[in-house]
Every structure is written in structure tokens, then in C-alpha cells.
PDB file of C-alpha atoms in Angstrom:
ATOM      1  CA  UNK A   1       0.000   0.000   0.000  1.00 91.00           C
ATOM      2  CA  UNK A   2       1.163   3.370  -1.191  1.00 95.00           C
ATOM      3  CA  UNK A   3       1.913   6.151   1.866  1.00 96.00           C
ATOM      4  CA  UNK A   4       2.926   9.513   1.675  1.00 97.00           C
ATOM      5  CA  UNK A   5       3.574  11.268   4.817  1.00 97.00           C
ATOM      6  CA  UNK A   6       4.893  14.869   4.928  1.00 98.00           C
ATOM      7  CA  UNK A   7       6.324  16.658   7.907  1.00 98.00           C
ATOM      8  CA  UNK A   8       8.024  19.854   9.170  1.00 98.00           C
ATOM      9  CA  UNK A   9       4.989  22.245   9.393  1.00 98.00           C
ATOM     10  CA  UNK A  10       5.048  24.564  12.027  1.00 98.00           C
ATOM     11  CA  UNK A  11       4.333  28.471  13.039  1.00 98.00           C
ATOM     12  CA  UNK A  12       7.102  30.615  12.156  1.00 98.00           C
ATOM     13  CA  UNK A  13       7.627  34.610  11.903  1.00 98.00           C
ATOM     14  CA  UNK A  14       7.635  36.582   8.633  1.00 98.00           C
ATOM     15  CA  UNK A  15      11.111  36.336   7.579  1.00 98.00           C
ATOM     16  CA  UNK A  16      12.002  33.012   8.862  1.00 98.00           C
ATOM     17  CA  UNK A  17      13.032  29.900   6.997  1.00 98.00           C
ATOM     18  CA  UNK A  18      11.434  25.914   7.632  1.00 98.00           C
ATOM     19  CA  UNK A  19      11.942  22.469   5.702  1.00 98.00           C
ATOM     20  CA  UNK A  20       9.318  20.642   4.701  1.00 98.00           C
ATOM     21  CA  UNK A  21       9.884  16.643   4.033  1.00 98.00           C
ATOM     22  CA  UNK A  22       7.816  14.038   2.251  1.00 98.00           C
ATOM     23  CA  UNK A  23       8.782  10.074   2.300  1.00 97.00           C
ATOM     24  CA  UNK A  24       7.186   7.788   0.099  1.00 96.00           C
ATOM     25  CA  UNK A  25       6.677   4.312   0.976  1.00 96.00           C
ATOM     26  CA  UNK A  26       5.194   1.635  -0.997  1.00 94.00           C
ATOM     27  CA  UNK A  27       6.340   2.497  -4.760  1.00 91.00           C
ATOM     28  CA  UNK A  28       9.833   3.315  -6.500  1.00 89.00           C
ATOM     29  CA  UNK A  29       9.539   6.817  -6.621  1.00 91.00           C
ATOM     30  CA  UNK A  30      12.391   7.337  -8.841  1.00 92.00           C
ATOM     31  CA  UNK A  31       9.497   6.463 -11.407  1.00 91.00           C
ATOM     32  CA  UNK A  32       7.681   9.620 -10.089  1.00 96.00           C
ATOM     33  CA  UNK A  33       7.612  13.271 -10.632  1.00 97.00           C
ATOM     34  CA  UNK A  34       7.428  14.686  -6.520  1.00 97.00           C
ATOM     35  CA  UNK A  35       5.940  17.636  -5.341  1.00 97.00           C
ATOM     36  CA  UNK A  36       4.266  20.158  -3.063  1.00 98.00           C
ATOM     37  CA  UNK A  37       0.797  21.433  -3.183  1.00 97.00           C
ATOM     38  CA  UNK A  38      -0.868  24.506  -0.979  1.00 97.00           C
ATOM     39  CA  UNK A  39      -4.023  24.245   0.079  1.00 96.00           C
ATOM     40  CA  UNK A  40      -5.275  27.860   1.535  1.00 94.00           C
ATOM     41  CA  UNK A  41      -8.841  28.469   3.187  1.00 88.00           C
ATOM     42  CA  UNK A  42     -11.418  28.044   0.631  1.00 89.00           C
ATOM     43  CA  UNK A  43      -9.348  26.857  -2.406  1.00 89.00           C
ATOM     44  CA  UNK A  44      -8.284  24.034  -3.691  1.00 90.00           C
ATOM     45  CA  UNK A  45      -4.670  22.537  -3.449  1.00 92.00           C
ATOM     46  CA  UNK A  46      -2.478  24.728  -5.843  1.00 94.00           C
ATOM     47  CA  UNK A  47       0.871  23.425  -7.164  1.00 96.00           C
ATOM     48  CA  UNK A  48       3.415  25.326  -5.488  1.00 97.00           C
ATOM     49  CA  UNK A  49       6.887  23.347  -6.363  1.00 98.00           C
ATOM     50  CA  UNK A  50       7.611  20.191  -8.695  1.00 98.00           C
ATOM     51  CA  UNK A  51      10.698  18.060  -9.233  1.00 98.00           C
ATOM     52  CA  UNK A  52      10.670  15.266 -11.717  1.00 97.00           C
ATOM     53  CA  UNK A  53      11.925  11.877 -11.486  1.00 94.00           C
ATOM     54  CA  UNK A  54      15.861  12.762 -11.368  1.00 94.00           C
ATOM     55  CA  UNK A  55      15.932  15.954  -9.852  1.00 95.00           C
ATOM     56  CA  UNK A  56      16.408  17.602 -13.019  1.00 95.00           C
ATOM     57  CA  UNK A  57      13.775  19.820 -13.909  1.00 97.00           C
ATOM     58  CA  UNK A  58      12.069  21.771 -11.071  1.00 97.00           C
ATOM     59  CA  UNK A  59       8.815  23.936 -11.548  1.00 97.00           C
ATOM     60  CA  UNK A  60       8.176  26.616  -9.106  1.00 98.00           C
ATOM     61  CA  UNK A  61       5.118  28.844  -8.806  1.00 97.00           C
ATOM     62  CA  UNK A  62       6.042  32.855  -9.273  1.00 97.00           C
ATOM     63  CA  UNK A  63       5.105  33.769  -6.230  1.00 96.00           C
ATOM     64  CA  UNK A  64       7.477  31.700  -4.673  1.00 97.00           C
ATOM     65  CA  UNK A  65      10.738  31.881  -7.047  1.00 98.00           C
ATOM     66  CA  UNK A  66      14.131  32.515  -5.358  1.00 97.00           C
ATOM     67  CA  UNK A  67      12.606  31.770  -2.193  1.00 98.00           C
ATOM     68  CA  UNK A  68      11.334  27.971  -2.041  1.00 98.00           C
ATOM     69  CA  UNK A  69      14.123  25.305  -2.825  1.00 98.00           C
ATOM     70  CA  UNK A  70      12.616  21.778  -3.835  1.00 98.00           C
ATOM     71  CA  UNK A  71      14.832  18.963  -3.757  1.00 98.00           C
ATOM     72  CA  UNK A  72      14.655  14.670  -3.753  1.00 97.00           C
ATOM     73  CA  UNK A  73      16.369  11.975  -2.285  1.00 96.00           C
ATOM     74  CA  UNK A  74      15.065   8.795  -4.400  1.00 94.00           C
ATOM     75  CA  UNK A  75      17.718   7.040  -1.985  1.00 94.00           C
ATOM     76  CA  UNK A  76      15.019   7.595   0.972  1.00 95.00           C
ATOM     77  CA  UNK A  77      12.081   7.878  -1.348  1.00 95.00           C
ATOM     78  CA  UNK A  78      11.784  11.816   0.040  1.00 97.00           C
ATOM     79  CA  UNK A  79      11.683  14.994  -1.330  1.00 98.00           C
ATOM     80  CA  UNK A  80      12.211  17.921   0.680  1.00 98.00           C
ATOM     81  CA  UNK A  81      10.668  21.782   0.100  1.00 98.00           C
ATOM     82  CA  UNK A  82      12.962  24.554   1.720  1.00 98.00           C
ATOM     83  CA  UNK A  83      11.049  27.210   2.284  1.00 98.00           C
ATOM     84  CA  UNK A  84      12.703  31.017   3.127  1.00 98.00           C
ATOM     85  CA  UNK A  85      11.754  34.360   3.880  1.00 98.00           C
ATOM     86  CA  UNK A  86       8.691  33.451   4.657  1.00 98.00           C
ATOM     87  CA  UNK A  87       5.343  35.943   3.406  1.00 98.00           C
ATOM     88  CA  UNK A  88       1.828  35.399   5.622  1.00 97.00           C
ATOM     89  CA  UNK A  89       0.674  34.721   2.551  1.00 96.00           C
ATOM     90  CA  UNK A  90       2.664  31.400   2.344  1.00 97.00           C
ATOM     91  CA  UNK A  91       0.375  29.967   5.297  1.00 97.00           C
ATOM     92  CA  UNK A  92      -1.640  27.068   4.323  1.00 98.00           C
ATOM     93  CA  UNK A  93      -1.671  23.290   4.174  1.00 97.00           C
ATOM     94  CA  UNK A  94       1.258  21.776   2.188  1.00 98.00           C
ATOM     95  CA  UNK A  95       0.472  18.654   1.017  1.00 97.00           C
ATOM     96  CA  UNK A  96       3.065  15.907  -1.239  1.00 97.00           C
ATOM     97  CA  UNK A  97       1.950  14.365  -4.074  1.00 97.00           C
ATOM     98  CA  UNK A  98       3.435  11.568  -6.514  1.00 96.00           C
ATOM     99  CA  UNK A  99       2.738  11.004  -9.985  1.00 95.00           C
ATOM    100  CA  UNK A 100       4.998   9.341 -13.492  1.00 94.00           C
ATOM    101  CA  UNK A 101       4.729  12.304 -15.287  1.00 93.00           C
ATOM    102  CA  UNK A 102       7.144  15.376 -15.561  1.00 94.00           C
ATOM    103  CA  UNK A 103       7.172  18.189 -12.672  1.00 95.00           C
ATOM    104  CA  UNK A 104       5.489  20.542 -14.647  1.00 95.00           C
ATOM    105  CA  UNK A 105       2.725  18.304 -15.703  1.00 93.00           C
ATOM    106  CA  UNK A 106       1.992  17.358 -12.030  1.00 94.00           C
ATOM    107  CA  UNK A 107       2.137  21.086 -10.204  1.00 95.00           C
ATOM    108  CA  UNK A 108      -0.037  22.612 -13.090  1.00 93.00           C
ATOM    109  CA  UNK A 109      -2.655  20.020 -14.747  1.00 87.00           C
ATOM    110  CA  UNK A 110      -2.994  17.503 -12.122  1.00 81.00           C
ATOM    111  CA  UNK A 111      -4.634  17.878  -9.095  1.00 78.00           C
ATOM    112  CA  UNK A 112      -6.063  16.560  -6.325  1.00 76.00           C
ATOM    113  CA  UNK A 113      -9.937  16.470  -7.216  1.00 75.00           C
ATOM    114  CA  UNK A 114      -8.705  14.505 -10.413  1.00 76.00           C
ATOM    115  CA  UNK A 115      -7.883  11.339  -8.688  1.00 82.00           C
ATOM    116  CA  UNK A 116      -4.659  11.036 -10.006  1.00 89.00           C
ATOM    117  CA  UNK A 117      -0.925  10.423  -8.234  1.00 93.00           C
ATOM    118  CA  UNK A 118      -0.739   9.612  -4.840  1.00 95.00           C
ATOM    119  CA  UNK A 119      -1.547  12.335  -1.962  1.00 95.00           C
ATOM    120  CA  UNK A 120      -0.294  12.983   1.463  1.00 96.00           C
ATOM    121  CA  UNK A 121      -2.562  14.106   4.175  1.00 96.00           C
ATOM    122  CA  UNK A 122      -0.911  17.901   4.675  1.00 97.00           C
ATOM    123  CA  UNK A 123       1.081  19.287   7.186  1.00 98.00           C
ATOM    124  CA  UNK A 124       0.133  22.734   8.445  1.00 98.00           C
ATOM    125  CA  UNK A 125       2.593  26.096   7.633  1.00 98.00           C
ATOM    126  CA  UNK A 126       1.651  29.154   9.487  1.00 98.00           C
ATOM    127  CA  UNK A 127       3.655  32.741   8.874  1.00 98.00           C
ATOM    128  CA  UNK A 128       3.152  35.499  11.458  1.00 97.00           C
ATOM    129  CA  UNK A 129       3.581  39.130  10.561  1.00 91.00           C
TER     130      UNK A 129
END
């Protein structure tokens, strides 16, 4: 059985840097495009950050470019999302999601309403002014 478990939310200050992780279990995920999807109150989950299967191409959201870092591990079946100067508009619920496809497919066609890829079940980012 597939599982993808993220971690590393938390409440931080404007300003202030965290790392988000995501491990896969269950599947070879160096099959997979990885990435991280926000989910703010009263949307859907929107594709912030993508990386494909080998870490080569990365897709990143504009609002978050030069500040959010993703990156894998297919080692540990993980991919990580470093996340800096942080904006109160970057609160919401991050959630991982896994699909064999490129990163650009998964953070802007697929989503989570479409059944498709493998989901995680959030973790919570809060940013403080």
C-alpha cells in the first residue's frame, strides 16, 4: 500500500526559513515526478513546487521563485521543500503528491480532485507578521 507522509509544518515569523519533508513508501519513486501542493482556506490545493523523477527539472510557482528550494532523495524515497523568507501569505496546508509524469505536468494540470498520483494528508505552515 502506497503512503505519503509529509512533515516539518510549524508556526514561524515573517522572515524566517522551515523544511518541509515528504517520504514515500510503498512504490519506487524514482518512477515519479514529486511535489508540493498549498491548500489555503477556501481553495483548492495549488501546485506550489515540482521536481521530476531525477531531480532535473524543477517547476516553481512565481510567487514563490528565489525563495522555495525543492529537492529529492530517491535514496530515501523523500523529497524535501525549503522554504525562506517566509510571506503570511505562504500559510496554508502543504500537502506531497506523486505522480509518473514530468514536474510541470503534475504542479499545473494535475490535481487533487482529479484522482490522479498519490496524496499525502498535509502538514500545516503558518507565517506570522
Amino acid at each position: 500500500q502506497v503512503q505519503v507522509v509529509e512533515s516539518g509544518g510549524d508556526l514561524v515569523q515573517a522572515g524566517k526559513s522551515l523544511t518541509l519533508s515528504c517520504t514515500v513508501s510503498g512504490l519506487a519513486v524514482d518512477d515519479y515526478a514529486l511535489g508540493w501542493f498549498r491548500q489555503t482556506p477556501g481553495t483548492e490545493p495549488e501546485g506550489v513546487s515540482c521536481i521530476d523523477w531525477n531531480g532535473i527539472k524543477k517547476y516553481y510557482i512565481d510567487s514563490v521563485k528565489g525563495r522555495f528550494t525543492i529537492s529529492r532523495d530517491n535514496a530515501k524515497n523523500a523529497v524535501y521543500l525549503h522554504l525562506e523568507n517566509l510571506k503570511p501569505e505562504d500559510t496554508g496546508i502543504y500537502y506531497c503528491a506523486a505522480l509518473e509524469a514530468d514536474a510541470m505536468t503534475l504542479c499545473t494540470v494535475v490535481s487533487m480532485g482529479k484522482g490522479l498520483g498519490y496524496w499525502g494528508q498535509g502538514t500545516q505552515v503558518t507565517v506570522a507578521s
